[in-house]
């Protein structure tokens, strides 16, 4: 693990807004919770809400629950994917395909979805109405999103970031804890690996579709989850892609 961490450090840097000296840090994405009891505080370096604004007040020892603001409203006209117990239990991705028109990974043009964005409505019927778990804590819901992400690995780029969809999506795939005061607190190393895996997928995907400023768009996605990506990493990806293209043409 130490060797892997050392390999990632040079290219992952904190956002300039972050008050931390470490290149690796956990991120508490502030999403509203439904009246859960306060849990044991989890040590964090930076807390931020889904719109990307850093909030150092998460370090305060007193309860600042009232300061946790909900995400912004959904983007008008976004593609809305509605899933329910039936589609979740059957691992059925057709609600996503029907709502977005993306029938296969190769059929999506990122330029068509970057402006409108994609969001999710989860109509999940709980067996126990008093179950305090959040949706991201249900194994069957998480498994549906695992399959979705495996099928469309570039999807985080197209989500409705301003409405918190990227944070909620990450919560389905990345180990985390829930805090009434801080919201979703991700495991820092797991979040780091998730962000890096998406960088390796999203950046080449944007380049293949000739989308303007692919580095900026990829960096913005990573920054929404609290990570800055250095140009050195993009240079390495470009170098490999050039080598691979040359090799394939021989």
mmCIF file of N, CA and C in Angstrom, residues 126-196:
data_model
loop_
_atom_site.group_PDB
_atom_site.id
_atom_site.type_symbol
_atom_site.label_atom_id
_atom_site.label_comp_id
_atom_site.label_asym_id
_atom_site.label_seq_id
_atom_site.Cartn_x
_atom_site.Cartn_y
_atom_site.Cartn_z
ATOM 1 N N UNK A 126 -38.512 0.724 1.414
ATOM 2 C CA UNK A 126 -37.840 0.028 2.497
ATOM 3 C C UNK A 126 -38.756 -1.023 3.121
ATOM 4 N N UNK A 127 -38.190 -2.176 3.457
ATOM 5 C CA UNK A 127 -38.959 -3.207 4.143
ATOM 6 C C UNK A 127 -39.375 -2.740 5.528
ATOM 7 N N UNK A 128 -38.499 -1.958 6.153
ATOM 8 C CA UNK A 128 -38.761 -1.415 7.481
ATOM 9 C C UNK A 128 -38.766 0.102 7.373
ATOM 10 N N UNK A 129 -39.938 0.706 7.579
ATOM 11 C CA UNK A 129 -40.053 2.156 7.443
ATOM 12 C C UNK A 129 -39.170 2.907 8.428
ATOM 13 N N UNK A 130 -38.788 2.250 9.516
ATOM 14 C CA UNK A 130 -37.949 2.897 10.514
ATOM 15 C C UNK A 130 -36.462 2.685 10.295
ATOM 16 N N UNK A 131 -36.094 2.051 9.189
ATOM 17 C CA UNK A 131 -34.684 1.800 8.901
ATOM 18 C C UNK A 131 -33.958 3.128 8.707
ATOM 19 N N UNK A 132 -32.949 3.434 9.534
ATOM 20 C CA UNK A 132 -32.298 4.749 9.464
ATOM 21 C C UNK A 132 -31.221 4.852 8.394
ATOM 22 N N UNK A 133 -30.929 3.775 7.676
ATOM 23 C CA UNK A 133 -29.838 3.822 6.712
ATOM 24 C C UNK A 133 -30.138 4.756 5.544
ATOM 25 N N UNK A 134 -29.082 5.397 5.049
ATOM 26 C CA UNK A 134 -29.177 6.185 3.838
ATOM 27 C C UNK A 134 -29.198 5.245 2.634
ATOM 28 N N UNK A 135 -29.635 5.749 1.479
ATOM 29 C CA UNK A 135 -29.725 4.908 0.291
ATOM 30 C C UNK A 135 -28.368 4.316 -0.078
ATOM 31 N N UNK A 136 -27.302 5.064 0.143
ATOM 32 C CA UNK A 136 -25.966 4.585 -0.211
ATOM 33 C C UNK A 136 -25.476 3.498 0.732
ATOM 34 N N UNK A 137 -26.259 3.173 1.751
ATOM 35 C CA UNK A 137 -25.886 2.127 2.700
ATOM 36 C C UNK A 137 -26.625 0.815 2.437
ATOM 37 N N UNK A 138 -27.463 0.770 1.411
ATOM 38 C CA UNK A 138 -28.177 -0.460 1.059
ATOM 39 C C UNK A 138 -27.358 -1.233 0.033
ATOM 40 N N UNK A 139 -26.977 -2.476 0.335
ATOM 41 C CA UNK A 139 -26.128 -3.241 -0.587
ATOM 42 C C UNK A 139 -26.723 -3.429 -1.972
ATOM 43 N N UNK A 140 -28.037 -3.640 -2.066
ATOM 44 C CA UNK A 140 -28.623 -3.888 -3.383
ATOM 45 C C UNK A 140 -28.603 -2.629 -4.258
ATOM 46 N N UNK A 141 -28.797 -1.459 -3.653
ATOM 47 C CA UNK A 141 -28.716 -0.222 -4.428
ATOM 48 C C UNK A 141 -27.282 0.014 -4.886
ATOM 49 N N UNK A 142 -26.349 -0.221 -3.983
ATOM 50 C CA UNK A 142 -24.944 -0.024 -4.342
ATOM 51 C C UNK A 142 -24.537 -0.978 -5.458
ATOM 52 N N UNK A 143 -25.037 -2.214 -5.425
ATOM 53 C CA UNK A 143 -24.679 -3.173 -6.458
ATOM 54 C C UNK A 143 -25.199 -2.727 -7.817
ATOM 55 N N UNK A 144 -26.397 -2.132 -7.852
ATOM 56 C CA UNK A 144 -26.926 -1.616 -9.122
ATOM 57 C C UNK A 144 -25.993 -0.537 -9.678
ATOM 58 N N UNK A 145 -25.534 0.344 -8.825
ATOM 59 C CA UNK A 145 -24.631 1.400 -9.282
ATOM 60 C C UNK A 145 -23.257 0.861 -9.648
ATOM 61 N N UNK A 146 -22.820 -0.209 -8.985
ATOM 62 C CA UNK A 146 -21.564 -0.841 -9.377
ATOM 63 C C UNK A 146 -21.660 -1.358 -10.805
ATOM 64 N N UNK A 147 -22.783 -1.997 -11.130
ATOM 65 C CA UNK A 147 -22.947 -2.498 -12.497
ATOM 66 C C UNK A 147 -23.039 -1.346 -13.500
ATOM 67 N N UNK A 148 -23.766 -0.294 -13.123
ATOM 68 C CA UNK A 148 -23.874 0.870 -14.003
ATOM 69 C C UNK A 148 -22.501 1.470 -14.266
ATOM 70 N N UNK A 149 -21.711 1.615 -13.217
ATOM 71 C CA UNK A 149 -20.394 2.232 -13.369
ATOM 72 C C UNK A 149 -19.450 1.342 -14.175
ATOM 73 N N UNK A 150 -19.562 0.036 -14.015
ATOM 74 C CA UNK A 150 -18.726 -0.872 -14.796
ATOM 75 C C UNK A 150 -19.074 -0.815 -16.276
ATOM 76 N N UNK A 151 -20.349 -0.567 -16.576
ATOM 77 C CA UNK A 151 -20.793 -0.498 -17.967
ATOM 78 C C UNK A 151 -20.469 0.844 -18.600
ATOM 79 N N UNK A 152 -20.620 1.926 -17.837
ATOM 80 C CA UNK A 152 -20.384 3.279 -18.339
ATOM 81 C C UNK A 152 -19.391 3.977 -17.401
ATOM 82 N N UNK A 153 -18.114 3.628 -17.469
ATOM 83 C CA UNK A 153 -17.140 4.125 -16.480
ATOM 84 C C UNK A 153 -16.868 5.620 -16.550
ATOM 85 N N UNK A 154 -17.253 6.285 -17.629
ATOM 86 C CA UNK A 154 -17.060 7.738 -17.773
ATOM 87 C C UNK A 154 -18.267 8.523 -17.278
ATOM 88 N N UNK A 155 -19.264 7.850 -16.742
ATOM 89 C CA UNK A 155 -20.518 8.501 -16.365
ATOM 90 C C UNK A 155 -20.362 9.648 -15.354
ATOM 91 N N UNK A 156 -19.461 9.560 -14.366
ATOM 92 C CA UNK A 156 -19.361 10.666 -13.404
ATOM 93 C C UNK A 156 -19.179 12.039 -14.054
ATOM 94 N N UNK A 157 -18.530 12.083 -15.211
ATOM 95 C CA UNK A 157 -18.320 13.366 -15.881
ATOM 96 C C UNK A 157 -19.627 14.015 -16.299
ATOM 97 N N UNK A 158 -20.644 13.214 -16.599
ATOM 98 C CA UNK A 158 -21.883 13.722 -17.182
ATOM 99 C C UNK A 158 -22.966 13.996 -16.140
ATOM 100 N N UNK A 159 -22.677 13.740 -14.881
ATOM 101 C CA UNK A 159 -23.691 13.902 -13.844
ATOM 102 C C UNK A 159 -23.932 15.371 -13.510
ATOM 103 N N UNK A 160 -25.051 15.614 -12.848
ATOM 104 C CA UNK A 160 -25.440 16.977 -12.449
ATOM 105 C C UNK A 160 -24.673 17.361 -11.191
ATOM 106 N N UNK A 161 -23.454 17.839 -11.374
ATOM 107 C CA UNK A 161 -22.581 18.122 -10.236
ATOM 108 C C UNK A 161 -23.185 19.145 -9.292
ATOM 109 N N UNK A 162 -23.748 20.214 -9.845
ATOM 110 C CA UNK A 162 -24.220 21.324 -9.012
ATOM 111 C C UNK A 162 -25.336 20.878 -8.062
ATOM 112 N N UNK A 163 -26.049 19.816 -8.421
ATOM 113 C CA UNK A 163 -27.121 19.305 -7.575
ATOM 114 C C UNK A 163 -26.652 18.169 -6.671
ATOM 115 N N UNK A 164 -25.340 17.914 -6.629
ATOM 116 C CA UNK A 164 -24.806 16.902 -5.733
ATOM 117 C C UNK A 164 -24.795 15.485 -6.277
ATOM 118 N N UNK A 165 -25.083 15.306 -7.574
ATOM 119 C CA UNK A 165 -25.170 13.950 -8.109
ATOM 120 C C UNK A 165 -23.816 13.242 -8.115
ATOM 121 N N UNK A 166 -22.727 13.975 -8.320
ATOM 122 C CA UNK A 166 -21.411 13.337 -8.326
ATOM 123 C C UNK A 166 -21.067 12.798 -6.939
ATOM 124 N N UNK A 167 -21.369 13.581 -5.904
ATOM 125 C CA UNK A 167 -21.101 13.134 -4.541
ATOM 126 C C UNK A 167 -21.939 11.912 -4.190
ATOM 127 N N UNK A 168 -23.223 11.925 -4.572
ATOM 128 C CA UNK A 168 -24.087 10.779 -4.266
ATOM 129 C C UNK A 168 -23.643 9.540 -5.043
ATOM 130 N N UNK A 169 -23.234 9.755 -6.293
ATOM 131 C CA UNK A 169 -22.760 8.639 -7.115
ATOM 132 C C UNK A 169 -21.512 8.024 -6.489
ATOM 133 N N UNK A 170 -20.575 8.866 -6.067
ATOM 134 C CA UNK A 170 -19.355 8.374 -5.429
ATOM 135 C C UNK A 170 -19.681 7.606 -4.159
ATOM 136 N N UNK A 171 -20.686 8.060 -3.418
ATOM 137 C CA UNK A 171 -21.061 7.383 -2.178
ATOM 138 C C UNK A 171 -21.568 5.969 -2.442
ATOM 139 N N UNK A 172 -22.105 5.721 -3.632
ATOM 140 C CA UNK A 172 -22.559 4.380 -3.977
ATOM 141 C C UNK A 172 -21.390 3.433 -4.234
ATOM 142 N N UNK A 173 -20.219 3.989 -4.535
ATOM 143 C CA UNK A 173 -19.100 3.169 -4.987
ATOM 144 C C UNK A 173 -17.888 3.209 -4.059
ATOM 145 N N UNK A 174 -17.818 4.192 -3.180
ATOM 146 C CA UNK A 174 -16.638 4.386 -2.339
ATOM 147 C C UNK A 174 -17.016 4.173 -0.876
ATOM 148 N N UNK A 175 -16.253 3.384 -0.121
ATOM 149 C CA UNK A 175 -16.529 3.204 1.311
ATOM 150 C C UNK A 175 -16.571 4.549 2.035
ATOM 151 N N UNK A 176 -17.523 4.689 2.935
ATOM 152 C CA UNK A 176 -17.691 5.963 3.628
ATOM 153 C C UNK A 176 -18.428 5.731 4.944
ATOM 154 N N UNK A 177 -18.475 6.768 5.748
ATOM 155 C CA UNK A 177 -19.276 6.778 6.959
ATOM 156 C C UNK A 177 -20.205 7.982 6.907
ATOM 157 N N UNK A 178 -21.274 7.926 7.693
ATOM 158 C CA UNK A 178 -22.234 9.016 7.719
ATOM 159 C C UNK A 178 -22.068 9.795 9.013
ATOM 160 N N UNK A 179 -22.068 11.105 8.893
ATOM 161 C CA UNK A 179 -21.970 11.988 10.050
ATOM 162 C C UNK A 179 -23.060 13.031 9.951
ATOM 163 N N UNK A 180 -23.826 13.202 11.027
ATOM 164 C CA UNK A 180 -24.888 14.196 11.016
ATOM 165 C C UNK A 180 -24.315 15.588 10.839
ATOM 166 N N UNK A 181 -23.116 15.811 11.390
ATOM 167 C CA UNK A 181 -22.515 17.136 11.313
ATOM 168 C C UNK A 181 -21.809 17.386 9.983
ATOM 169 N N UNK A 182 -21.160 16.335 9.426
ATOM 170 C CA UNK A 182 -20.343 16.533 8.232
ATOM 171 C C UNK A 182 -20.933 15.902 6.985
ATOM 172 N N UNK A 183 -21.916 15.044 7.116
ATOM 173 C CA UNK A 183 -22.514 14.419 5.944
ATOM 174 C C UNK A 183 -21.813 13.120 5.603
ATOM 175 N N UNK A 184 -21.494 12.922 4.325
ATOM 176 C CA UNK A 184 -20.821 11.713 3.863
ATOM 177 C C UNK A 184 -19.319 11.916 4.011
ATOM 178 N N UNK A 185 -18.671 11.049 4.796
ATOM 179 C CA UNK A 185 -17.229 11.145 5.009
ATOM 180 C C UNK A 185 -16.579 9.930 4.339
ATOM 181 N N UNK A 186 -15.883 10.179 3.237
ATOM 182 C CA UNK A 186 -15.299 9.096 2.462
ATOM 183 C C UNK A 186 -14.016 8.576 3.113
ATOM 184 N N UNK A 187 -13.758 7.286 2.897
ATOM 185 C CA UNK A 187 -12.447 6.741 3.191
ATOM 186 C C UNK A 187 -11.452 7.407 2.232
ATOM 187 N N UNK A 188 -10.428 8.085 2.742
ATOM 188 C CA UNK A 188 -9.583 8.907 1.869
ATOM 189 C C UNK A 188 -8.830 8.132 0.803
ATOM 190 N N UNK A 189 -8.268 6.954 1.156
ATOM 191 C CA UNK A 189 -7.517 6.192 0.164
ATOM 192 C C UNK A 189 -8.443 5.600 -0.890
ATOM 193 N N UNK A 190 -9.618 5.153 -0.474
ATOM 194 C CA UNK A 190 -10.577 4.615 -1.437
ATOM 195 C C UNK A 190 -11.055 5.706 -2.388
ATOM 196 N N UNK A 191 -11.292 6.901 -1.858
ATOM 197 C CA UNK A 191 -11.717 8.006 -2.712
ATOM 198 C C UNK A 191 -10.612 8.392 -3.683
ATOM 199 N N UNK A 192 -9.372 8.373 -3.215
ATOM 200 C CA UNK A 192 -8.243 8.686 -4.079
ATOM 201 C C UNK A 192 -8.175 7.723 -5.262
ATOM 202 N N UNK A 193 -8.318 6.437 -4.986
ATOM 203 C CA UNK A 193 -8.265 5.436 -6.048
ATOM 204 C C UNK A 193 -9.435 5.592 -7.008
ATOM 205 N N UNK A 194 -10.614 5.912 -6.474
ATOM 206 C CA UNK A 194 -11.783 6.126 -7.321
ATOM 207 C C UNK A 194 -11.544 7.304 -8.270
ATOM 208 N N UNK A 195 -11.044 8.412 -7.730
ATOM 209 C CA UNK A 195 -10.799 9.593 -8.552
ATOM 210 C C UNK A 195 -9.762 9.292 -9.632
ATOM 211 N N UNK A 196 -8.675 8.617 -9.251
ATOM 212 C CA UNK A 196 -7.636 8.316 -10.231
ATOM 213 C C UNK A 196 -8.154 7.402 -11.334
#
